[in-house]
PDB file of C-alpha atoms in Angstrom:
ATOM      1  CA  MET A1361    -115.259 -83.696-123.829  1.00 58.00           C
ATOM      2  CA  PRO A1362    -112.738 -81.371-125.739  1.00 64.00           C
ATOM      3  CA  PRO A1363    -109.612 -80.426-123.935  1.00 70.00           C
ATOM      4  CA  ILE A1364    -109.035 -77.321-121.769  1.00 70.00           C
ATOM      5  CA  ARG A1365    -105.961 -75.491-121.991  1.00 72.00           C
ATOM      6  CA  SER A1366    -105.272 -72.725-119.814  1.00 72.00           C
ATOM      7  CA  SER A1367    -102.411 -69.566-119.545  1.00 69.00           C
ATOM      8  CA  ARG A1368    -101.283 -66.625-116.902  1.00 76.00           C
ATOM      9  CA  LEU A1369    -102.754 -63.598-117.795  1.00 74.00           C
ATOM     10  CA  LYS A1370    -100.379 -61.008-117.175  1.00 75.00           C
ATOM     11  CA  LYS A1371    -100.474 -57.222-117.018  1.00 71.00           C
ATOM     12  CA  THR A1372     -98.654 -54.760-119.862  1.00 73.00           C
ATOM     13  CA  ASP A1373     -98.277 -51.984-121.048  1.00 69.00           C
ATOM     14  CA  TYR A1374     -99.482 -51.640-124.893  1.00 68.00           C
ATOM     15  CA  GLN A1375    -100.365 -48.489-127.597  1.00 71.00           C
ATOM     16  CA  VAL A1376    -103.417 -47.984-128.122  1.00 66.00           C
ATOM     17  CA  VAL A1377    -104.052 -46.305-131.532  1.00 68.00           C
ATOM     18  CA  ILE A1378    -107.441 -44.400-131.390  1.00 65.00           C
ATOM     19  CA  GLN A1379    -109.325 -43.469-135.447  1.00 72.00           C
ATOM     20  CA  ALA A1380    -111.013 -40.968-134.132  1.00 70.00           C
ATOM     21  CA  GLN A1381    -110.457 -36.914-133.757  1.00 73.00           C
ATOM     22  CA  GLY A1382    -110.981 -35.325-130.929  1.00 69.00           C
ATOM     23  CA  THR A1383    -109.868 -34.224-127.413  1.00 67.00           C
ATOM     24  CA  LEU A1384    -109.135 -36.867-124.242  1.00 64.00           C
ATOM     25  CA  LYS A1385    -110.668 -34.900-121.434  1.00 69.00           C
ATOM     26  CA  PHE A1386    -108.886 -36.740-118.309  1.00 71.00           C
ATOM     27  CA  PRO A1387    -111.110 -36.435-114.665  1.00 83.00           C
ATOM     28  CA  LEU A1388    -109.514 -34.252-112.192  1.00 87.00           C
ATOM     29  CA  VAL A1389    -109.149 -35.080-109.060  1.00 90.00           C
ATOM     30  CA  PRO A1390    -108.835 -33.407-106.035  1.00 93.00           C
ATOM     31  CA  ILE A1391    -106.181 -33.310-103.556  1.00 92.00           C
ATOM     32  CA  HIS A1392    -107.217 -31.385-100.259  1.00 93.00           C
ATOM     33  CA  ALA A1393    -106.045 -31.125 -96.993  1.00 91.00           C
ATOM     34  CA  GLU A1394    -106.773 -33.007 -93.662  1.00 90.00           C
ATOM     35  CA  VAL A1395    -105.487 -30.837 -91.147  1.00 90.00           C
ATOM     36  CA  ALA A1396    -104.572 -27.281 -90.286  1.00 89.00           C
ATOM     37  CA  GLY A1397    -101.120 -26.362 -90.506  1.00 89.00           C
ATOM     38  CA  ARG A1398     -98.553 -24.081 -92.328  1.00 92.00           C
ATOM     39  CA  ILE A1399     -96.521 -26.649 -95.119  1.00 92.00           C
ATOM     40  CA  LYS A1400     -92.800 -27.158 -94.426  1.00 92.00           C
ATOM     41  CA  SER A1401     -91.908 -28.521 -97.803  1.00 92.00           C
ATOM     42  CA  THR A1402     -92.882 -29.627-101.173  1.00 92.00           C
ATOM     43  CA  ALA A1403     -91.499 -32.561-102.725  1.00 91.00           C
ATOM     44  CA  GLN A1404     -89.091 -32.332-105.571  1.00 89.00           C
ATOM     45  CA  ASP A1405     -90.071 -32.350-109.008  1.00 87.00           C
ATOM     46  CA  PHE A1406     -94.059 -31.986-107.834  1.00 90.00           C
ATOM     47  CA  THR A1407     -95.342 -29.419-110.770  1.00 91.00           C
ATOM     48  CA  PRO A1408     -97.839 -28.738-113.198  1.00 91.00           C
ATOM     49  CA  GLY A1409     -97.208 -31.312-115.813  1.00 89.00           C
ATOM     50  CA  SER A1410     -95.235 -34.064-113.714  1.00 91.00           C
ATOM     51  CA  LYS A1411     -96.354 -37.695-113.298  1.00 91.00           C
ATOM     52  CA  VAL A1412     -96.989 -38.930-109.552  1.00 91.00           C
ATOM     53  CA  GLN A1413     -97.222 -42.357-108.130  1.00 91.00           C
ATOM     54  CA  PRO A1414     -99.758 -43.602-106.114  1.00 91.00           C
ATOM     55  CA  GLY A1415     -99.123 -43.003-102.300  1.00 89.00           C
ATOM     56  CA  GLN A1416     -96.554 -40.373-103.595  1.00 92.00           C
ATOM     57  CA  PRO A1417     -95.898 -37.834-100.506  1.00 93.00           C
ATOM     58  CA  LEU A1418     -96.388 -34.336-101.833  1.00 93.00           C
ATOM     59  CA  TRP A1419     -95.946 -32.080 -98.995  1.00 92.00           C
ATOM     60  CA  MET A1420     -94.463 -32.001 -95.172  1.00 92.00           C
ATOM     61  CA  LEU A1421     -96.900 -29.979 -92.933  1.00 92.00           C
ATOM     62  CA  ASP A1422     -95.077 -28.429 -89.651  1.00 91.00           C
ATOM     63  CA  ASP A1423     -96.071 -31.348 -86.985  1.00 89.00           C
ATOM     64  CA  GLN A1424     -94.399 -28.776 -84.443  1.00 90.00           C
ATOM     65  CA  GLU A1425     -98.347 -27.863 -83.394  1.00 87.00           C
ATOM     66  CA  PHE A1426     -99.514 -31.631 -83.580  1.00 88.00           C
ATOM     67  CA  LEU A1427     -96.088 -32.563 -81.697  1.00 92.00           C
ATOM     68  CA  ASP A1428     -97.798 -29.939 -78.575  1.00 92.00           C
ATOM     69  CA  ALA A1429    -101.420 -31.351 -78.808  1.00 91.00           C
ATOM     70  CA  LEU A1430     -99.879 -34.498 -78.004  1.00 92.00           C
ATOM     71  CA  THR A1431     -97.416 -33.487 -75.140  1.00 93.00           C
ATOM     72  CA  GLU A1432    -100.187 -31.290 -73.818  1.00 94.00           C
ATOM     73  CA  ALA A1433    -102.578 -34.275 -73.865  1.00 94.00           C
ATOM     74  CA  GLU A1434     -99.911 -37.340 -72.878  1.00 94.00           C
ATOM     75  CA  ALA A1435     -99.336 -34.460 -69.605  1.00 95.00           C
ATOM     76  CA  THR A1436    -102.957 -34.132 -68.890  1.00 93.00           C
ATOM     77  CA  ILE A1437    -103.894 -37.717 -68.757  1.00 93.00           C
ATOM     78  CA  GLN A1438    -100.685 -38.191 -66.306  1.00 94.00           C
ATOM     79  CA  GLN A1439    -102.349 -35.894 -64.081  1.00 93.00           C
ATOM     80  CA  ILE A1440    -105.568 -36.918 -64.233  1.00 91.00           C
ATOM     81  CA  LEU A1441    -104.104 -40.461 -63.540  1.00 92.00           C
ATOM     82  CA  THR A1442    -102.665 -38.871 -60.787  1.00 91.00           C
ATOM     83  CA  GLU A1443    -105.075 -37.150 -59.030  1.00 89.00           C
ATOM     84  CA  LYS A1444    -107.266 -40.552 -59.486  1.00 88.00           C
ATOM     85  CA  GLU A1445    -104.331 -42.255 -57.523  1.00 89.00           C
ATOM     86  CA  LEU A1446    -104.683 -39.597 -54.896  1.00 87.00           C
ATOM     87  CA  GLN A1447    -108.876 -39.573 -54.975  1.00 85.00           C
ATOM     88  CA  HIS A1448    -108.155 -43.470 -54.219  1.00 86.00           C
ATOM     89  CA  VAL A1449    -105.350 -43.161 -51.527  1.00 86.00           C
ATOM     90  CA  ASN A1450    -107.569 -40.999 -49.770  1.00 85.00           C
ATOM     91  CA  LEU A1451    -110.522 -42.795 -50.075  1.00 85.00           C
ATOM     92  CA  ARG A1452    -108.512 -45.865 -48.383  1.00 88.00           C
ATOM     93  CA  SER A1453    -106.966 -43.595 -46.073  1.00 89.00           C
ATOM     94  CA  LEU A1454    -110.813 -42.435 -44.827  1.00 87.00           C
ATOM     95  CA  LYS A1455    -112.291 -46.066 -44.828  1.00 89.00           C
ATOM     96  CA  ASN A1456    -108.789 -47.194 -42.825  1.00 92.00           C
ATOM     97  CA  ALA A1457    -109.783 -44.927 -40.673  1.00 91.00           C
ATOM     98  CA  VAL A1458    -113.476 -46.077 -40.074  1.00 92.00           C
ATOM     99  CA  SER A1459    -111.831 -49.568 -39.299  1.00 93.00           C
ATOM    100  CA  ILE A1460    -109.284 -48.369 -36.701  1.00 93.00           C
ATOM    101  CA  ALA A1461    -112.264 -46.313 -35.019  1.00 93.00           C
ATOM    102  CA  GLN A1462    -114.262 -49.326 -34.949  1.00 94.00           C
ATOM    103  CA  ALA A1463    -112.077 -51.864 -33.204  1.00 94.00           C
ATOM    104  CA  ASN A1464    -111.112 -48.529 -30.965  1.00 93.00           C
ATOM    105  CA  LEU A1465    -114.677 -48.541 -29.901  1.00 93.00           C
ATOM    106  CA  ASP A1466    -115.220 -52.079 -29.313  1.00 94.00           C
ATOM    107  CA  ARG A1467    -112.300 -52.576 -27.428  1.00 94.00           C
ATOM    108  CA  ALA A1468    -113.755 -49.343 -25.562  1.00 92.00           C
ATOM    109  CA  GLN A1469    -117.200 -51.224 -24.966  1.00 94.00           C
ATOM    110  CA  ALA A1470    -115.411 -54.144 -24.217  1.00 94.00           C
ATOM    111  CA  LYS A1471    -113.235 -52.575 -21.679  1.00 92.00           C
ATOM    112  CA  LEU A1472    -116.359 -51.272 -20.184  1.00 92.00           C
ATOM    113  CA  ASP A1473    -118.130 -53.971 -20.504  1.00 93.00           C
ATOM    114  CA  LEU A1474    -115.365 -55.950 -18.384  1.00 92.00           C
ATOM    115  CA  GLU A1475    -114.901 -53.382 -15.477  1.00 90.00           C
ATOM    116  CA  ASN A1476    -118.885 -53.162 -14.843  1.00 90.00           C
ATOM    117  CA  THR A1477    -119.253 -56.970 -14.251  1.00 91.00           C
ATOM    118  CA  LEU A1478    -116.272 -56.619 -12.049  1.00 88.00           C
ATOM    119  CA  ASN A1479    -117.958 -54.015  -9.954  1.00 86.00           C
ATOM    120  CA  LEU A1480    -120.907 -56.184  -9.772  1.00 86.00           C
ATOM    121  CA  LYS A1481    -118.009 -58.897  -8.519  1.00 87.00           C
ATOM    122  CA  ALA A1482    -116.950 -56.268  -5.890  1.00 82.00           C
ATOM    123  CA  GLN A1483    -119.841 -55.184  -4.828  1.00 81.00           C
ATOM    124  CA  SER A1484    -121.331 -58.204  -3.964  1.00 84.00           C
ATOM    125  CA  ASP A1485    -118.552 -59.990  -2.258  1.00 81.00           C
ATOM    126  CA  LEU A1486    -118.553 -56.347   0.024  1.00 80.00           C
ATOM    127  CA  GLU A1487    -122.126 -57.202   0.306  1.00 78.00           C
ATOM    128  CA  THR A1488    -121.484 -59.875   1.764  1.00 79.00           C
ATOM    129  CA  LYS A1489    -118.863 -59.168   3.816  1.00 80.00           C
ATOM    130  CA  LEU A1490    -120.756 -55.838   5.171  1.00 76.00           C
ATOM    131  CA  ARG A1491    -123.743 -57.771   6.389  1.00 76.00           C
ATOM    132  CA  GLU A1492    -121.344 -60.578   7.821  1.00 74.00           C
ATOM    133  CA  SER A1493    -120.082 -57.528  10.422  1.00 74.00           C
ATOM    134  CA  ASN A1494    -123.976 -56.498  10.870  1.00 68.00           C
ATOM    135  CA  SER A1495    -126.735 -58.707  11.203  1.00 58.00           C
ATOM    136  CA  ASP A1496    -129.524 -56.205  11.385  1.00 56.00           C
ATOM    137  CA  THR A1497    -129.240 -54.845   8.458  1.00 53.00           C
ATOM    138  CA  ASP A1498    -131.911 -55.695   6.304  1.00 55.00           C
ATOM    139  CA  LEU A1499    -131.852 -57.882   3.185  1.00 50.00           C
ATOM    140  CA  GLY A1500    -133.698 -55.690   0.724  1.00 50.00           C
ATOM    141  CA  GLN A1501    -131.059 -52.625   1.643  1.00 53.00           C
ATOM    142  CA  ASP A1502    -128.263 -51.686  -0.691  1.00 76.00           C
ATOM    143  CA  ILE A1503    -125.740 -52.136   2.341  1.00 73.00           C
ATOM    144  CA  VAL A1504    -123.055 -50.506  -0.405  1.00 77.00           C
ATOM    145  CA  ALA A1505    -124.421 -48.050  -1.779  1.00 79.00           C
ATOM    146  CA  LYS A1506    -125.956 -47.030   1.866  1.00 81.00           C
ATOM    147  CA  ARG A1507    -122.188 -47.237   3.546  1.00 79.00           C
ATOM    148  CA  LEU A1508    -120.469 -45.123   0.733  1.00 79.00           C
ATOM    149  CA  ASN A1509    -123.123 -41.977   1.585  1.00 85.00           C
ATOM    150  CA  GLU A1510    -122.903 -42.576   5.034  1.00 83.00           C
ATOM    151  CA  MET A1511    -118.767 -41.912   4.127  1.00 81.00           C
ATOM    152  CA  LYS A1512    -119.914 -39.247   2.014  1.00 85.00           C
ATOM    153  CA  ARG A1513    -121.989 -37.629   4.880  1.00 85.00           C
ATOM    154  CA  ASN A1514    -118.928 -38.354   6.694  1.00 82.00           C
ATOM    155  CA  LEU A1515    -116.234 -36.865   4.477  1.00 81.00           C
ATOM    156  CA  SER A1516    -119.101 -33.844   3.684  1.00 86.00           C
ATOM    157  CA  GLU A1517    -119.182 -33.263   7.813  1.00 84.00           C
ATOM    158  CA  ALA A1518    -115.460 -33.933   7.935  1.00 81.00           C
ATOM    159  CA  THR A1519    -114.748 -30.521   5.115  1.00 85.00           C
ATOM    160  CA  TYR A1520    -117.240 -28.005   6.868  1.00 85.00           C
ATOM    161  CA  SER A1521    -115.435 -28.801  10.537  1.00 82.00           C
ATOM    162  CA  HIS A1522    -112.039 -27.760   8.903  1.00 82.00           C
ATOM    163  CA  GLU A1523    -113.288 -25.066   7.411  1.00 86.00           C
ATOM    164  CA  GLU A1524    -115.053 -23.620  10.343  1.00 84.00           C
ATOM    165  CA  ALA A1525    -111.787 -24.646  12.307  1.00 80.00           C
ATOM    166  CA  LYS A1526    -109.481 -22.399   9.856  1.00 84.00           C
ATOM    167  CA  ARG A1527    -111.901 -20.127  10.044  1.00 84.00           C
ATOM    168  CA  VAL A1528    -111.854 -19.805  13.849  1.00 81.00           C
ATOM    169  CA  LEU A1529    -108.324 -20.077  13.951  1.00 80.00           C
ATOM    170  CA  LYS A1530    -107.980 -17.398  11.433  1.00 82.00           C
ATOM    171  CA  LYS A1531    -109.984 -14.928  13.350  1.00 81.00           C
ATOM    172  CA  ALA A1532    -108.014 -15.784  16.738  1.00 79.00           C
ATOM    173  CA  ARG A1533    -104.574 -15.390  15.449  1.00 79.00           C
ATOM    174  CA  ASN A1534    -106.195 -11.403  14.600  1.00 78.00           C
ATOM    175  CA  LYS A1535    -107.232 -10.868  17.451  1.00 78.00           C
ATOM    176  CA  ALA A1536    -104.558  -9.192  20.297  1.00 73.00           C
ATOM    177  CA  GLU A1537    -106.085 -10.068  23.112  1.00 74.00           C
ATOM    178  CA  VAL A1538    -106.918 -13.933  22.680  1.00 70.00           C
ATOM    179  CA  GLU A1539    -103.758 -16.152  24.371  1.00 78.00           C
ATOM    180  CA  PRO A1540    -101.100 -18.018  22.351  1.00 79.00           C
ATOM    181  CA  LEU A1541    -102.578 -21.743  24.414  1.00 78.00           C
ATOM    182  CA  VAL A1542    -105.941 -20.742  23.307  1.00 76.00           C
ATOM    183  CA  ILE A1543    -104.984 -19.959  19.651  1.00 76.00           C
ATOM    184  CA  LYS A1544    -102.520 -23.616  19.905  1.00 82.00           C
ATOM    185  CA  LEU A1545    -106.337 -25.213  21.289  1.00 81.00           C
ATOM    186  CA  ILE A1546    -108.055 -24.722  18.160  1.00 78.00           C
ATOM    187  CA  ALA A1547    -105.121 -24.652  15.720  1.00 82.00           C
ATOM    188  CA  GLU A1548    -104.941 -28.350  17.337  1.00 84.00           C
ATOM    189  CA  ASP A1549    -108.842 -28.771  16.526  1.00 79.00           C
ATOM    190  CA  ALA A1550    -108.289 -27.378  12.855  1.00 82.00           C
ATOM    191  CA  MET A1551    -105.429 -30.330  12.391  1.00 86.00           C
ATOM    192  CA  GLU A1552    -108.043 -32.453  14.225  1.00 85.00           C
ATOM    193  CA  ALA A1553    -110.779 -31.933  11.685  1.00 82.00           C
ATOM    194  CA  GLU A1554    -108.233 -32.315   8.951  1.00 85.00           C
ATOM    195  CA  SER A1555    -107.406 -35.456   9.965  1.00 87.00           C
ATOM    196  CA  LEU A1556    -110.466 -36.728  10.196  1.00 84.00           C
ATOM    197  CA  MET A1557    -111.696 -34.818   6.298  1.00 84.00           C
ATOM    198  CA  THR A1558    -108.065 -37.029   4.976  1.00 86.00           C
ATOM    199  CA  ALA A1559    -108.974 -40.149   6.237  1.00 86.00           C
ATOM    200  CA  ALA A1560    -112.857 -40.027   5.261  1.00 84.00           C
ATOM    201  CA  ASN A1561    -111.996 -39.333   2.343  1.00 84.00           C
ATOM    202  CA  ASP A1562    -109.253 -42.065   1.952  1.00 85.00           C
ATOM    203  CA  GLN A1563    -112.010 -44.366   2.872  1.00 83.00           C
ATOM    204  CA  ILE A1564    -114.473 -43.170   0.119  1.00 83.00           C
ATOM    205  CA  ARG A1565    -111.431 -43.536  -1.767  1.00 86.00           C
ATOM    206  CA  GLU A1566    -110.525 -47.278  -1.064  1.00 85.00           C
ATOM    207  CA  MET A1567    -113.970 -48.095  -1.388  1.00 83.00           C
ATOM    208  CA  GLU A1568    -114.539 -46.796  -5.047  1.00 82.00           C
ATOM    209  CA  LEU A1569    -111.388 -48.668  -5.654  1.00 84.00           C
ATOM    210  CA  LYS A1570    -112.810 -51.768  -4.442  1.00 82.00           C
ATOM    211  CA  LEU A1571    -115.235 -51.372  -6.363  1.00 82.00           C
ATOM    212  CA  ARG A1572    -113.650 -50.295  -9.369  1.00 86.00           C
ATOM    213  CA  LEU A1573    -115.765 -46.689  -9.920  1.00 86.00           C
ATOM    214  CA  PRO A1574    -112.540 -44.586 -10.859  1.00 89.00           C
ATOM    215  CA  GLN A1575    -111.787 -47.519 -13.863  1.00 89.00           C
ATOM    216  CA  ILE A1576    -115.233 -47.676 -14.841  1.00 89.00           C
ATOM    217  CA  ASN A1577    -115.542 -43.623 -15.158  1.00 91.00           C
ATOM    218  CA  LEU A1578    -112.009 -44.179 -17.419  1.00 92.00           C
ATOM    219  CA  ALA A1579    -113.954 -46.581 -19.216  1.00 92.00           C
ATOM    220  CA  LYS A1580    -116.754 -44.316 -20.036  1.00 92.00           C
ATOM    221  CA  GLN A1581    -114.548 -41.993 -21.027  1.00 94.00           C
ATOM    222  CA  GLU A1582    -112.500 -43.933 -23.374  1.00 94.00           C
ATOM    223  CA  LEU A1583    -115.614 -45.228 -25.017  1.00 93.00           C
ATOM    224  CA  GLU A1584    -117.240 -41.537 -25.291  1.00 94.00           C
ATOM    225  CA  THR A1585    -113.900 -40.196 -27.182  1.00 94.00           C
ATOM    226  CA  SER A1586    -114.129 -43.343 -29.511  1.00 93.00           C
ATOM    227  CA  SER A1587    -117.669 -43.067 -30.052  1.00 94.00           C
ATOM    228  CA  LYS A1588    -116.944 -39.548 -31.116  1.00 93.00           C
ATOM    229  CA  GLN A1589    -113.349 -40.466 -33.328  1.00 93.00           C
ATOM    230  CA  LEU A1590    -115.579 -42.982 -34.928  1.00 92.00           C
ATOM    231  CA  GLU A1591    -118.394 -40.380 -35.587  1.00 93.00           C
ATOM    232  CA  LYS A1592    -115.511 -38.265 -37.582  1.00 90.00           C
ATOM    233  CA  ALA A1593    -114.163 -40.965 -39.578  1.00 90.00           C
ATOM    234  CA  MET A1594    -117.689 -41.857 -41.099  1.00 89.00           C
ATOM    235  CA  ARG A1595    -118.539 -38.148 -41.451  1.00 87.00           C
ATOM    236  CA  ASP A1596    -115.142 -37.498 -43.349  1.00 84.00           C
ATOM    237  CA  LEU A1597    -115.199 -40.739 -45.203  1.00 83.00           C
ATOM    238  CA  ALA A1598    -119.411 -39.607 -46.376  1.00 82.00           C
ATOM    239  CA  GLU A1599    -118.300 -36.058 -47.196  1.00 77.00           C
ATOM    240  CA  LEU A1600    -115.478 -37.622 -49.866  1.00 74.00           C
ATOM    241  CA  PRO A1601    -116.893 -35.926 -53.395  1.00 72.00           C
ATOM    242  CA  LEU A1602    -118.199 -38.649 -55.107  1.00 70.00           C
ATOM    243  CA  ALA A1603    -118.965 -36.081 -57.647  1.00 70.00           C
ATOM    244  CA  HIS A1604    -114.992 -35.312 -58.070  1.00 78.00           C
ATOM    245  CA  GLU A1605    -114.652 -39.125 -59.182  1.00 79.00           C
ATOM    246  CA  HIS A1606    -116.832 -38.778 -62.057  1.00 84.00           C
ATOM    247  CA  GLU A1607    -115.397 -35.507 -63.119  1.00 87.00           C
ATOM    248  CA  LEU A1608    -111.784 -36.975 -62.947  1.00 87.00           C
ATOM    249  CA  MET A1609    -113.672 -39.692 -65.567  1.00 89.00           C
ATOM    250  CA  ALA A1610    -115.149 -37.253 -67.967  1.00 91.00           C
ATOM    251  CA  ARG A1611    -111.911 -35.340 -67.822  1.00 91.00           C
ATOM    252  CA  LEU A1612    -109.717 -38.103 -68.691  1.00 91.00           C
ATOM    253  CA  HIS A1613    -111.767 -39.293 -71.615  1.00 94.00           C
ATOM    254  CA  ALA A1614    -111.709 -35.519 -72.667  1.00 93.00           C
ATOM    255  CA  ALA A1615    -107.913 -36.208 -72.659  1.00 93.00           C
ATOM    256  CA  ARG A1616    -107.669 -39.252 -74.373  1.00 93.00           C
ATOM    257  CA  ILE A1617    -109.982 -38.426 -77.577  1.00 94.00           C
ATOM    258  CA  ASP A1618    -107.277 -35.440 -77.662  1.00 92.00           C
ATOM    259  CA  GLN A1619    -104.392 -37.266 -77.032  1.00 93.00           C
ATOM    260  CA  LYS A1620    -105.714 -40.109 -80.443  1.00 93.00           C
ATOM    261  CA  LYS A1621    -106.687 -36.890 -82.387  1.00 91.00           C
ATOM    262  CA  ALA A1622    -103.423 -35.359 -82.037  1.00 90.00           C
ATOM    263  CA  ARG A1623    -101.775 -39.147 -83.007  1.00 92.00           C
ATOM    264  CA  ALA A1624    -103.730 -39.080 -85.868  1.00 90.00           C
ATOM    265  CA  ASN A1625    -103.384 -35.692 -87.289  1.00 88.00           C
ATOM    266  CA  LEU A1626     -99.341 -36.693 -86.926  1.00 88.00           C
ATOM    267  CA  ASN A1627    -100.342 -38.914 -89.157  1.00 87.00           C
ATOM    268  CA  ARG A1628    -101.411 -36.659 -91.742  1.00 88.00           C
ATOM    269  CA  VAL A1629     -98.975 -34.353 -91.555  1.00 89.00           C
ATOM    270  CA  VAL A1630     -97.754 -35.767 -94.484  1.00 91.00           C
ATOM    271  CA  ILE A1631    -100.173 -35.265 -97.504  1.00 91.00           C
ATOM    272  CA  THR A1632     -99.462 -38.392-100.444  1.00 91.00           C
ATOM    273  CA  ALA A1633    -100.912 -38.646-103.953  1.00 91.00           C
ATOM    274  CA  PRO A1634    -104.146 -40.739-104.536  1.00 89.00           C
ATOM    275  CA  PRO A1635    -103.746 -44.330-105.353  1.00 88.00           C
ATOM    276  CA  PHE A1636    -103.729 -44.032-108.740  1.00 86.00           C
ATOM    277  CA  PRO A1637    -100.831 -43.127-110.874  1.00 89.00           C
ATOM    278  CA  GLY A1638    -101.412 -39.438-112.563  1.00 89.00           C
ATOM    279  CA  VAL A1639    -100.386 -35.857-114.025  1.00 91.00           C
ATOM    280  CA  VAL A1640    -100.202 -33.024-112.530  1.00 91.00           C
ATOM    281  CA  SER A1641    -102.902 -30.688-113.702  1.00 90.00           C
ATOM    282  CA  ARG A1642    -102.590 -27.583-111.024  1.00 92.00           C
ATOM    283  CA  ILE A1643    -100.700 -26.680-107.309  1.00 93.00           C
ATOM    284  CA  THR A1644    -102.815 -24.102-105.532  1.00 93.00           C
ATOM    285  CA  VAL A1645    -100.537 -23.543-102.714  1.00 93.00           C
ATOM    286  CA  LYS A1646     -96.374 -23.162-101.861  1.00 92.00           C
ATOM    287  CA  ASP A1647     -94.082 -23.566 -99.360  1.00 91.00           C
ATOM    288  CA  GLY A1648     -95.517 -21.378 -96.099  1.00 91.00           C
ATOM    289  CA  ASP A1649     -98.729 -20.825 -96.962  1.00 92.00           C
ATOM    290  CA  ARG A1650    -101.269 -21.661 -94.029  1.00 93.00           C
ATOM    291  CA  VAL A1651    -103.759 -24.501 -94.669  1.00 92.00           C
ATOM    292  CA  VAL A1652    -106.863 -25.852 -93.485  1.00 92.00           C
ATOM    293  CA  PRO A1653    -109.072 -28.996 -93.420  1.00 91.00           C
ATOM    294  CA  GLY A1654    -110.773 -28.935 -96.979  1.00 91.00           C
ATOM    295  CA  THR A1655    -107.852 -26.680 -98.533  1.00 92.00           C
ATOM    296  CA  LEU A1656    -107.765 -27.110-101.993  1.00 94.00           C
ATOM    297  CA  MET A1657    -104.149 -28.081-102.736  1.00 93.00           C
ATOM    298  CA  ALA A1658    -103.664 -29.659-106.092  1.00 93.00           C
ATOM    299  CA  GLU A1659    -105.463 -31.358-109.431  1.00 92.00           C
ATOM    300  CA  ILE A1660    -104.533 -34.643-110.070  1.00 91.00           C
ATOM    301  CA  GLN A1661    -105.312 -36.185-113.855  1.00 89.00           C
ATOM    302  CA  THR A1662    -106.357 -39.489-113.909  1.00 84.00           C
ATOM    303  CA  ALA A1663    -104.557 -41.213-116.921  1.00 67.00           C
ATOM    304  CA  ASP A1664    -106.100 -44.461-116.482  1.00 62.00           C
ATOM    305  CA  HIS A1665    -109.259 -43.579-117.231  1.00 54.00           C
ATOM    306  CA  ALA A1666    -107.947 -42.730-121.227  1.00 51.00           C
TER     307      ALA A1666
END
């Protein structure tokens, strides 16, 4: 097998002599603006006939409007994020209100259940006591309810007697011919009727307290209040506009697109030469001109194609 020799290749410039007559035509590569803006400055010695290197900065556009767009997009994003956080805080607050209302309702129900249990115990004890003191009572009769109704009737009668006594006393005092002794006796009757009414009322209150009826009524009121609070909390939670959450997400997505676009535009305010060396054929813009995407700014001859 013959030996193999190797060597390293090196790129060098060398002179080419063309044994022919004619005109060399170099391809022209146009440079177009990628964003809209006003030309702030042009590179020095960037004139027709000058050479340019690959990626050489040629123009600088005014970047203020892109900076403003980026600032506005970032401010919009921050505002939307704040709104989203507030939305989440409201949601947590409403859920917490529902939990608290449910706990209050459970406590109120437990309290009412306890009072009802104590009522049954007190009613049983009172019934046993009343039956022991009255052996003629029918076993099938609700003696506690009967006793309470009797007290209420006594109170009604005492109240009626008291009202009548006051009416008679007032009428007697308005008549000059009625003897003072008679008026005194009528007043004593009114006072006695008032005492009977007070005693009957005290007896009813005492029995109701023993049966825990006031506590049961209070527990029922608390249960009703807690139930209404839970209904309101659940209604408030249900009325939370979930559509607003979707709207915020859509706005956030659009704002982030604007932010990305503004950052990309900032990277395009410096317009550079093509990625190959060349010679400036012509320049079509000057400082102060406003360009839009696609505006032809210059043409470069591609010397490499020679």
